XYZ file of C-alpha atoms in Angstrom:
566
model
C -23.522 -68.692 66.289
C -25.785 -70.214 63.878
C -28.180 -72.912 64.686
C -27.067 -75.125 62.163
C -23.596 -75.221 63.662
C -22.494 -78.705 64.438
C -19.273 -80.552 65.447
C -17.787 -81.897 62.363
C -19.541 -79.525 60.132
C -17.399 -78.472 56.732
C -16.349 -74.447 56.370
C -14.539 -72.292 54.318
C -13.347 -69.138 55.571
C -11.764 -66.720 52.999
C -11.301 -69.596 50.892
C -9.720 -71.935 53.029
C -11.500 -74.900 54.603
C -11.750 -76.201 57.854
C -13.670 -78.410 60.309
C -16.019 -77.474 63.168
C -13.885 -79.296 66.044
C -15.792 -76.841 69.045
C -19.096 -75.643 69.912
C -19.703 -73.645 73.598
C -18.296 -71.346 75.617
C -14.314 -70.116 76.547
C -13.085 -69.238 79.762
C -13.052 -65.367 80.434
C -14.483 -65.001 76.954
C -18.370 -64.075 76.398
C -20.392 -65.708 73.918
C -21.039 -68.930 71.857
C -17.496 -69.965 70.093
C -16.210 -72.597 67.159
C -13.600 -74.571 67.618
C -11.709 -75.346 63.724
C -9.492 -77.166 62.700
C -7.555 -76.055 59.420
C -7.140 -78.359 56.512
C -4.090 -76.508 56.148
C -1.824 -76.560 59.316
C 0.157 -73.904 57.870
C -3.203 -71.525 58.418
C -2.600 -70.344 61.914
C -5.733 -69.397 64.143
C -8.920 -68.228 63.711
C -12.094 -68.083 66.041
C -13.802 -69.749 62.896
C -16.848 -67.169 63.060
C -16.451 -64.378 60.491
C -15.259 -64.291 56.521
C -17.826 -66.908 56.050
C -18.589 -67.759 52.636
C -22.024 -69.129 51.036
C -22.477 -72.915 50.338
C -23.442 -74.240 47.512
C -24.699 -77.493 46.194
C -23.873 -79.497 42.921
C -26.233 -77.662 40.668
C -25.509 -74.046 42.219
C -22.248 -75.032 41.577
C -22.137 -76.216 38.235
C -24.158 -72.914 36.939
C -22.294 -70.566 38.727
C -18.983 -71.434 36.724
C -20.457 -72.833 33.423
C -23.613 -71.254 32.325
C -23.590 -67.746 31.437
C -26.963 -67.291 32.125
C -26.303 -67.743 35.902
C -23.649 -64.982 35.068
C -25.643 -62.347 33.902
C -24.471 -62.801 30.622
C -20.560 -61.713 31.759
C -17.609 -62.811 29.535
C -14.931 -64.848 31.604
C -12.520 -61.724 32.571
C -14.304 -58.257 33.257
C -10.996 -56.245 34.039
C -8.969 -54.880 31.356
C -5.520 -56.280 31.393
C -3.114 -53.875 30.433
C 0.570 -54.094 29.478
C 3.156 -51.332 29.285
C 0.138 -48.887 29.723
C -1.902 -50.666 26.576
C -4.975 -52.361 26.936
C -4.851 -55.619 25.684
C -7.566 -57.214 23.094
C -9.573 -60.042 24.157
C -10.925 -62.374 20.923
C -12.562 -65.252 21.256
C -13.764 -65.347 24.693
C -17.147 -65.106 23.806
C -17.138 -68.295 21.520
C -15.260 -70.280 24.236
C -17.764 -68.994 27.091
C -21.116 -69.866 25.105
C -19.601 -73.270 24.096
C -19.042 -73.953 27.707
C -22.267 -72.382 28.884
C -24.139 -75.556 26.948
C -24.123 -77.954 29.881
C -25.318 -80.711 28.075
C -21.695 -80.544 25.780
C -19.067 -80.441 28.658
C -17.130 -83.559 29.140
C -14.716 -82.223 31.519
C -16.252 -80.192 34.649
C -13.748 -78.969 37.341
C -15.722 -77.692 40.321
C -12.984 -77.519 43.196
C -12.932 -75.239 45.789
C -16.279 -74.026 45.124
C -17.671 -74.613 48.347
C -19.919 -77.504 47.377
C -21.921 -78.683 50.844
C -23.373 -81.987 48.552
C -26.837 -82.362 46.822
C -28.040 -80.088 49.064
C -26.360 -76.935 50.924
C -27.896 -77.445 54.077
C -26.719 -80.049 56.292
C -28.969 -83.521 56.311
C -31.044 -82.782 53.502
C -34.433 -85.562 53.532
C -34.955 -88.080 50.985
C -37.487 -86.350 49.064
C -35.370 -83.085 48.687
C -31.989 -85.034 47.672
C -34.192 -87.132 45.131
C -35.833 -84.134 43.786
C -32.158 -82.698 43.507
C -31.302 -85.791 41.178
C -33.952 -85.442 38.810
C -32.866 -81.741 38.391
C -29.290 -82.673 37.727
C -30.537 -85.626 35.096
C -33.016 -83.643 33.667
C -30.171 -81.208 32.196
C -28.593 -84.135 30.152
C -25.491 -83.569 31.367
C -23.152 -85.706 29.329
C -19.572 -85.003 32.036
C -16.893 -87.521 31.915
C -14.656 -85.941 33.787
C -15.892 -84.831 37.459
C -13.368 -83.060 39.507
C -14.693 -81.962 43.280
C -11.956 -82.141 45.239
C -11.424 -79.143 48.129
C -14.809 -78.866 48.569
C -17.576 -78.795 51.897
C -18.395 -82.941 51.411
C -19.291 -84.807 54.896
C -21.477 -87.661 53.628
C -20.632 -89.759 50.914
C -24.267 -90.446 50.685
C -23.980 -86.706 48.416
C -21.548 -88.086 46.019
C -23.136 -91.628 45.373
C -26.242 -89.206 44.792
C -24.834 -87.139 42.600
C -22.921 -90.264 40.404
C -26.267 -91.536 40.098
C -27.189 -88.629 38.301
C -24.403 -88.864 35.777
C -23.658 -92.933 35.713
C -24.990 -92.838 32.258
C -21.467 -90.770 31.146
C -19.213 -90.785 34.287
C -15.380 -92.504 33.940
C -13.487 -90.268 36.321
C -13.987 -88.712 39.874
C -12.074 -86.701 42.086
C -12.658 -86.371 45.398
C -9.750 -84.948 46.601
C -9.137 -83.076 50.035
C -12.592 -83.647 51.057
C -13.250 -84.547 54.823
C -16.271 -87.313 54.340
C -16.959 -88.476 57.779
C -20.690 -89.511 57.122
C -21.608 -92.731 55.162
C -25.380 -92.567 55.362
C -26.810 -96.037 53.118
C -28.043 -94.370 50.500
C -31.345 -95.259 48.660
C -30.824 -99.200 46.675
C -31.455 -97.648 43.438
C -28.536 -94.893 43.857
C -25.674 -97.995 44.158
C -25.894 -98.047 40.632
C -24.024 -94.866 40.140
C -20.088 -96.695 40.242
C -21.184 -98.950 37.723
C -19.107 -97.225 34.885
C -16.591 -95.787 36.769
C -12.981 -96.085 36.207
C -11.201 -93.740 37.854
C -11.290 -92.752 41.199
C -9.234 -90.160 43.496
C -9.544 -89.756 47.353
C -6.206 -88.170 48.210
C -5.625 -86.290 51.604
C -9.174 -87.500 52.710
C -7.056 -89.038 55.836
C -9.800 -91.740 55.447
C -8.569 -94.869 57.592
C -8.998 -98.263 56.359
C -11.778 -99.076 58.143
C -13.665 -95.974 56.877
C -12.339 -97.106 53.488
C -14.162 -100.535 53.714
C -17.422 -98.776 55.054
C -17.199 -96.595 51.750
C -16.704 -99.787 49.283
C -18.375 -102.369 50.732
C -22.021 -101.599 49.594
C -21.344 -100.497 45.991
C -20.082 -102.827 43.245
C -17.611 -101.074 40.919
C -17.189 -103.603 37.960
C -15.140 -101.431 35.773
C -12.600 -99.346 38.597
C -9.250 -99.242 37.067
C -7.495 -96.960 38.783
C -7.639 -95.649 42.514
C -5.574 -92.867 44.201
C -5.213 -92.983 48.411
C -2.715 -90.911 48.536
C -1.482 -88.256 51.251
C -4.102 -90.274 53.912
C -1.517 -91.657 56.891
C -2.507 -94.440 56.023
C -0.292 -97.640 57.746
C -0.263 -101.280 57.053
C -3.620 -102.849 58.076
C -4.036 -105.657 60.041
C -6.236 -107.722 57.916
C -7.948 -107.697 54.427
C -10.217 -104.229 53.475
C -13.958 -105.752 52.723
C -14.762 -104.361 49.521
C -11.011 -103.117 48.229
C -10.000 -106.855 47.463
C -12.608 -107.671 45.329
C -12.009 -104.451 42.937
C -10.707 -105.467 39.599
C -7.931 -102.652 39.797
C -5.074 -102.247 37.561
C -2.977 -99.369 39.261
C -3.123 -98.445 42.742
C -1.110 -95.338 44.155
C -0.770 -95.536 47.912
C 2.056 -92.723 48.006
C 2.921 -90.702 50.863
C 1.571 -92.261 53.303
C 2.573 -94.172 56.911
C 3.140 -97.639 55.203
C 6.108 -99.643 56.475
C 6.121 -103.175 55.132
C 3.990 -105.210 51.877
C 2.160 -106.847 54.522
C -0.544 -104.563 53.449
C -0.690 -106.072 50.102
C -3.087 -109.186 51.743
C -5.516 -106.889 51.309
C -5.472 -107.296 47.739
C -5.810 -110.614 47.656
C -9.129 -111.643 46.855
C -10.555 -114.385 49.903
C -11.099 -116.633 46.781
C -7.981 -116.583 45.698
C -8.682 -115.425 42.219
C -6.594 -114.034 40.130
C -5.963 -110.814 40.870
C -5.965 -107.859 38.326
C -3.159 -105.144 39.495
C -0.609 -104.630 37.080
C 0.590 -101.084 38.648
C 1.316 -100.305 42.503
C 2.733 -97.125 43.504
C 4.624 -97.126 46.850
C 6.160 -93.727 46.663
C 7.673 -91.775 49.834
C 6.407 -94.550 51.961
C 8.597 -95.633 55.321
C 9.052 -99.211 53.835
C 12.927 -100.435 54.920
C 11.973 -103.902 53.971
C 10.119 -106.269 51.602
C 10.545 -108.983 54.210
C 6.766 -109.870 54.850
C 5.087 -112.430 57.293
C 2.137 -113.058 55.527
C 2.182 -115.652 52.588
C 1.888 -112.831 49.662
C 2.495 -113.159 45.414
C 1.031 -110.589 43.358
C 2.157 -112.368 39.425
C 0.050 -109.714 37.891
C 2.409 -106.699 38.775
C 4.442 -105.173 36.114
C 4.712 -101.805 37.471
C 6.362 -101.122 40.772
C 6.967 -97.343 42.597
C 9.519 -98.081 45.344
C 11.343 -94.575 45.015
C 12.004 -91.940 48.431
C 11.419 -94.951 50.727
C 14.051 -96.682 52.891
C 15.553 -99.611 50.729
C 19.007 -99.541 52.903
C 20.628 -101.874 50.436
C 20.517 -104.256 47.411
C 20.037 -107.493 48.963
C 16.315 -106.040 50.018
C 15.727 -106.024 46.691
C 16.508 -110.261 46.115
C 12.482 -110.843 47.372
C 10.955 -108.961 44.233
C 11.467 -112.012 41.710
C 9.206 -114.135 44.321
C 6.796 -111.320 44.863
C 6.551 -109.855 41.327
C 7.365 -113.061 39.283
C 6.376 -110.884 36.185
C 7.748 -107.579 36.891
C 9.110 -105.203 34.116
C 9.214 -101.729 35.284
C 11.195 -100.655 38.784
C 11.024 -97.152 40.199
C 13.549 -97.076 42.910
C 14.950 -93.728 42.530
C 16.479 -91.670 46.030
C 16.439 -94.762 48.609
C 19.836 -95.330 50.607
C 20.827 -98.188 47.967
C 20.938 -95.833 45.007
C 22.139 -92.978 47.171
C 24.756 -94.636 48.232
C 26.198 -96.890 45.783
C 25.124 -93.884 42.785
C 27.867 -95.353 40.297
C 26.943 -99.676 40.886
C 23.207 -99.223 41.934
C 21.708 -100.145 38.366
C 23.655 -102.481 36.831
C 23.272 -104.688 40.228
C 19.952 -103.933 40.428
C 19.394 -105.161 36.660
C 21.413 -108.431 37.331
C 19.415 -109.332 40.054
C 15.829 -108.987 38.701
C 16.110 -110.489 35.538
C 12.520 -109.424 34.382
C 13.025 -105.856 34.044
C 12.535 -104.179 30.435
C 12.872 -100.626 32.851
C 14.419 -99.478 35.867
C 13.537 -95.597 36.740
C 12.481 -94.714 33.423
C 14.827 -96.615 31.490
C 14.667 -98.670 28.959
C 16.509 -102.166 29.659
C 17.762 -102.976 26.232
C 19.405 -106.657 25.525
C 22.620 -104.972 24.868
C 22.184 -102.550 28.299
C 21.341 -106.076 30.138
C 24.163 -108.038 29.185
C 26.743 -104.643 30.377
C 24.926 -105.342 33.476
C 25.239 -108.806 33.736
C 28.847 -108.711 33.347
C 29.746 -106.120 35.105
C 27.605 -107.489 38.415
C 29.499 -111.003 37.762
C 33.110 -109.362 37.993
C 31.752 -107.263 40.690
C 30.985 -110.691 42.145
C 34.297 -112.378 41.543
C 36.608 -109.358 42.741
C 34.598 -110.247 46.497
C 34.867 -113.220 46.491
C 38.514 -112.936 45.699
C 38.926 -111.121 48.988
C 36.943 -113.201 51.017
C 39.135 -114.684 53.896
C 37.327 -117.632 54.057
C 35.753 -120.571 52.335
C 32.597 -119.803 53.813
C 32.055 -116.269 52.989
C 32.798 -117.169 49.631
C 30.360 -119.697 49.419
C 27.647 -117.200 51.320
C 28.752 -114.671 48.720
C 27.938 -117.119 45.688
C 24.421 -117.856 47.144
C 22.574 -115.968 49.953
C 24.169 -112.405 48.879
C 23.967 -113.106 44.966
C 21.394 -115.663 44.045
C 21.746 -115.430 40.351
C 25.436 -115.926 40.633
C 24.986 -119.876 39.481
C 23.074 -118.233 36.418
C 24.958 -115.775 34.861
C 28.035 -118.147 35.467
C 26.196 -120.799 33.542
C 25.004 -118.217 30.589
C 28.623 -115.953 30.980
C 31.246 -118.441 32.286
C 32.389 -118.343 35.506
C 35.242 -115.375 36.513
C 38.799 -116.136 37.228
C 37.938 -117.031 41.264
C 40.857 -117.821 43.714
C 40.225 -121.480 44.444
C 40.303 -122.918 48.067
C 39.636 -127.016 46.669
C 42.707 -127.918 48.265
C 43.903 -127.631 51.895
C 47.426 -126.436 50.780
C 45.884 -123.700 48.674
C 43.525 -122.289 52.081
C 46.658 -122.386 54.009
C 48.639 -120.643 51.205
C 45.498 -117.692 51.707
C 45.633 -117.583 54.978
C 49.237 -116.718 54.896
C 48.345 -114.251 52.661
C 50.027 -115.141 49.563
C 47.974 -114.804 46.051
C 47.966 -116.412 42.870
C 50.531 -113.525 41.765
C 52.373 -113.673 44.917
C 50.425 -110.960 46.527
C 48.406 -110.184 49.361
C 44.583 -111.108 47.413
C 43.274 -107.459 48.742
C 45.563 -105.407 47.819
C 45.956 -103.550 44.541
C 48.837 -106.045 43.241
C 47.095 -108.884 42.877
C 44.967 -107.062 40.300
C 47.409 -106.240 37.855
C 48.108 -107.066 34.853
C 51.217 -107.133 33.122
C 50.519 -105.966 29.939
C 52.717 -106.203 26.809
C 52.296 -104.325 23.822
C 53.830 -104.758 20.414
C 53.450 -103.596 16.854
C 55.556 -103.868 13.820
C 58.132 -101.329 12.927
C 57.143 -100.500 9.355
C 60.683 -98.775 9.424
C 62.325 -102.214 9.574
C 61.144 -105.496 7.875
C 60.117 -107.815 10.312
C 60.899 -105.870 13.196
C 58.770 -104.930 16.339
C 58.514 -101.973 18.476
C 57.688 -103.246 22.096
C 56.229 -101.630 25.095
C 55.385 -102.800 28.791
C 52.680 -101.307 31.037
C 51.129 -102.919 34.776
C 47.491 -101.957 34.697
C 45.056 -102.616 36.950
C 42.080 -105.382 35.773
C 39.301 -103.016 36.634
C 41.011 -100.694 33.456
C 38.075 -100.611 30.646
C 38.975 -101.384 26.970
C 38.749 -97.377 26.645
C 40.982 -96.752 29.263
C 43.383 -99.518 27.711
C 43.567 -97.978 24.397
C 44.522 -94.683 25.965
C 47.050 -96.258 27.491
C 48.439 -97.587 24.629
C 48.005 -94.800 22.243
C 50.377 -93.038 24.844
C 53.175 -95.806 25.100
C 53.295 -95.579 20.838
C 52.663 -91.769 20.439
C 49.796 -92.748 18.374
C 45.815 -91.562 18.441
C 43.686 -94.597 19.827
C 41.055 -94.234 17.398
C 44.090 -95.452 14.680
C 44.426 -98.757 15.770
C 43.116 -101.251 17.319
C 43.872 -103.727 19.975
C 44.236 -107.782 19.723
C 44.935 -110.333 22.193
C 46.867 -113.550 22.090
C 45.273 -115.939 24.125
C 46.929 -118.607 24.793
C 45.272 -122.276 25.082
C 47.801 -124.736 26.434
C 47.090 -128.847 26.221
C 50.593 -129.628 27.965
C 52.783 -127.403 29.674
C 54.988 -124.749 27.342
C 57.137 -122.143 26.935
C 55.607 -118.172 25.861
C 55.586 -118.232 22.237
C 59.015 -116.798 21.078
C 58.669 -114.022 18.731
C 58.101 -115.265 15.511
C 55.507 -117.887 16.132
C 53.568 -114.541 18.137
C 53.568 -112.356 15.145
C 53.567 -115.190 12.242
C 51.595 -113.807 9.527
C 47.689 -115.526 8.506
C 47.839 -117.198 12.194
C 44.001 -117.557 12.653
C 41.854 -118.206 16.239
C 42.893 -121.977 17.239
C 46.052 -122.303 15.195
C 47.600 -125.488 16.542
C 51.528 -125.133 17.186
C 54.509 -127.332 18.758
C 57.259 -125.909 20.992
C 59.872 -129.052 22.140
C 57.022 -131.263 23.416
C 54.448 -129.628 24.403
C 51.096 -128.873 22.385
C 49.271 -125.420 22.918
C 46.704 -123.592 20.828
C 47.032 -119.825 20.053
C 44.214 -117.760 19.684
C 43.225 -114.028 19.211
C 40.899 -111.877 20.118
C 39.990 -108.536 19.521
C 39.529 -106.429 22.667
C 36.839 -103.960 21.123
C 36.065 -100.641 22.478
C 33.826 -100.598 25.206
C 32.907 -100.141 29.230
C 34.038 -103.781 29.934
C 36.493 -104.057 32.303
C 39.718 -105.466 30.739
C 39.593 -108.536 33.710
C 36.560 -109.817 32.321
C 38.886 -110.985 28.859
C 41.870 -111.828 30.451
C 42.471 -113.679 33.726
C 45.813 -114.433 33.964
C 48.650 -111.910 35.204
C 50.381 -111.295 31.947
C 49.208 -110.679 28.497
C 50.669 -110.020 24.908
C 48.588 -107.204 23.189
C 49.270 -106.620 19.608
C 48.423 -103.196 18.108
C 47.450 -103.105 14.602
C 47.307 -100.120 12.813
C 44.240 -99.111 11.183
C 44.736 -98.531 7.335
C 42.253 -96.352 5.990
């Protein structure tokens, strides 16, 4: 066992890292042994003590893959690569290997999994030797963007915050991912300056908590961090506000896949003096959240971009809280919860009704046109249960707690054809079970409609061909023009379909025949039968997904169908 060994100490062993969890002996075994633990569970055991592979630090790193000096002058791929027995031709690998072999001109370096221990490879480097390290990294004018050293050795984050320092000049973007940094050694004053241009950062599958979290932020000021990734760290809903996270002026934050169950965590992005906060972008993804109920007083106005897909939504009225949350939401990810899983063919137009921000829900765009579908579609939805309610009071809990837009899109829409209960006679008449067509109000009669269908006989002046049909309300205009292309023999794309509405200011008869079909009668024609006045109106029931209940309330309707001269 080497000296140097340590509990805690960063390994890799044929490529795949691990931790030193053990240092001593074993009973009935002779000898020093190492306890690891495996980054990768899947790994299996290993006594941790052969296979070892060298350490390197930043620079050692950097030349090894880049320069080709540090190569020996070797081109990228040394064996021949043969196909069907041919070897094949390499060009241009020599041009693409030099240009990369000028450190000073890469923008993008990708160093993981190359065994990087930090500044130094030994293990608590001094000062003097981690300083001396930084002038020989700046002293390359290294220009790197782009910094990617994630499955490496890295204990201390003293090492990175070094080795930023070196680059702050040109840095935007770090990865850090599937490091174990346990160490947070306060680095020299002058070294904080090495975050000051960074934008992006990544520390997924660190399994840093949130206190370790705070310890890493809280010393540095990050001014221009747009973007940070904690993802994969089992991380769960913290108790209090994260010194150092809430003052970051992010604008997306992914938290996915970890242990998080409720937005109580989301006090931790608000700043302790109440400024406005920055985050336009939160990613929730694969978390265990089954609620946005939270008991902390929480808004976030500046989110426009939420990730609520693979959690535990159970249904839509979770969903009602987002408006207060997110007043200024657009774009809803809420793909493979129990509310879309279940309710596949309803989910989105419901979920569009009730959030009436959203220009995109799971990647799609929320046109005008797609919003008003929605709209009336949830409304009917609404009106067919509250139709069945059995009582006045789960209609009126349906109308507010369960829907509160309802008053809204009745306002901008109209309000459905609802059963009313004003009067005591008409609760008792529901009770009894009696509907406004004379059936039970849950069963499949009191949704029809009696429809009936004319159209002039061109075979006989001024005669009419006349058909009857009982459809169900929840029939779409589609379906509806099917139907009656059947009942005439005729193609539904040659005609078209027209209502009679009728508008009555006293109390008359059906329109006989010839006042239903007189010819140039135009939408609010004013007629007399005996005494009574009425208006007759018509409107054209165009093709589309809307449900033929939404245009006609009562239980009987005269449908004209005109031909389509071409």
């Amino acid at each position: 066992m080497s000296k140097a060994s340590y509990v805690g100490q960063r390994m890799s062993y044929d490529g795949d890292l691990c931790t030193t969890r053990y240092l001593g002996e074993l009973k009935d075994r002779s000898g020093a042994w190492i306890g690891i633990e495996w980054d990768d569970p899947r790994r299996g055991k290993h006594n941790g003590t052969h296979g070892g592979k060298k350490y390197f630090d930043f620079l050692d790193a950097l030349r090894k893959k880049y320069s080709l000096a540090a190569k020996g002058g070797e081109l990228f791929n040394q064996n021949s690569i043969s196909i069907s027995g041919k070897i094949v031709e390499e060009v241009g690998f020599e041009k693409i290997e030099k240009q990369l072999s000028n450190l000073s001109q890469l923008r993008v370096v990708l160093l993981n999994g190359q065994c990087i221990a930090g500044l130094e490879a030994q293990s608590f480097p001094s000062f003097d030797s981690s300083q001396k390290s930084i002038q020989s990294i700046i002293s390359l004018d290294l220009h790197i963007v782009e910094l990617d050293l994630s499955k490496n050795l890295l204990e201390d984050f003293a090492d990175v915050v070094g080795i930023c320092h070196a680059l702050q000049q040109t840095l935007r973007r770090l990865k850090l991912n599937s490091n174990r940094i346990h160490r947070f050694t306060k680095p020299a004053e002058a070294w904080k300056a090495g975050f000051q241009n960074l934008c992006e950062l990544s520390l997924d599958n660190t399994l840093l908590s949130w206190n370790e979290l705070a310890e890493l932020f809280a010393p540095f000021k990050m001014p221009n961090l747009r973007s940070l990734s904690l993802c994969a760290n089992q991380l769960s809903t913290p108790d209090t506000p994260v010194p150092g996270l809430s003052s970051l002026p992010l604008s997306i934050l992914n938290l996915s896949s970890n242990h998080i169950s409720s937005l109580d965590f989301l006090i931790m992005l608000q700043a302790n003096d109440a400024t406005a906060p920055t985050l336009e972008t939160l990613i929730l993804r694969s978390n265990p959240i089954a609620t946005l109920d939270s008991s902390k007083a929480l808004s976030l106005p500046s989110i426009q971009t939420l990730d609520l897909s693979h959690t535990l939504l159970p249904s839509l009225q979770t969903l009602d809280l987002l408006p207060h949350l997110f007043p200024t939401l657009k774009s809803l990810l809420i793909s493979n919860t129990p509310l879309t899983t279940n309710n596949d063919l309803t989910s989105s137009p419901a979920i569009i009704a009730r959030i009436a921000s959203l220009t995109s829900l799971n990647h799609s765009a929320v046109t005008p046109a797609v919003r008003q579908n929605a709209e009336l579609a949830y409304l009917n939805s609404i009106a067919s249960e509250i139709v069945a309610a059995p009582t006045l009071a789960a209609k009126d809990r349906i109308k507010g707690a369960l829907n509160p837009r309802f008053a809204e899109l009745c306002a901008r829409y109209g309000e459905p054809d609802i059963l009313s209960q004003s009067t005591a006679t008409e609760a008792a008449a529901n009770e009894e079970g009696n509907g406004k067509n004379g059936f039970p109000p849950k069963t499949l009669g009191a949704r029809l409609l009696v429809c009936h269908f004319y159209m002039e006989d061109r075979a006989e002046a001024g005669g009419m061909i006349r058909r009857t049909k009982e459809v169900p309300k929840t029939v779409d205009i589609y379906r509806l023009k099917g139907i009656a292309g059947r009942l005439f023999g005729m193609n539904p794309v040659r005609f078209s379909l027209v209502w009679e509405r009728d508008e009555r200011l006293g109390s008359p008869d059906r329109l006989d025949d010839d006042d239903a079909v007189a010819a140039g009668a135009a939408d609010g024609d004013e007629r007399t039968n005996g005494a009574a006045n009425y208006k007759t109106g018509f409107v054209s029931l165009r093709e589309g997904s809307q449900e033929v209940g939404f245009y006609i309330e009562d239980k009987e309707a005269c449908i004209r169908v005109k031909p389509i001269i071409s």
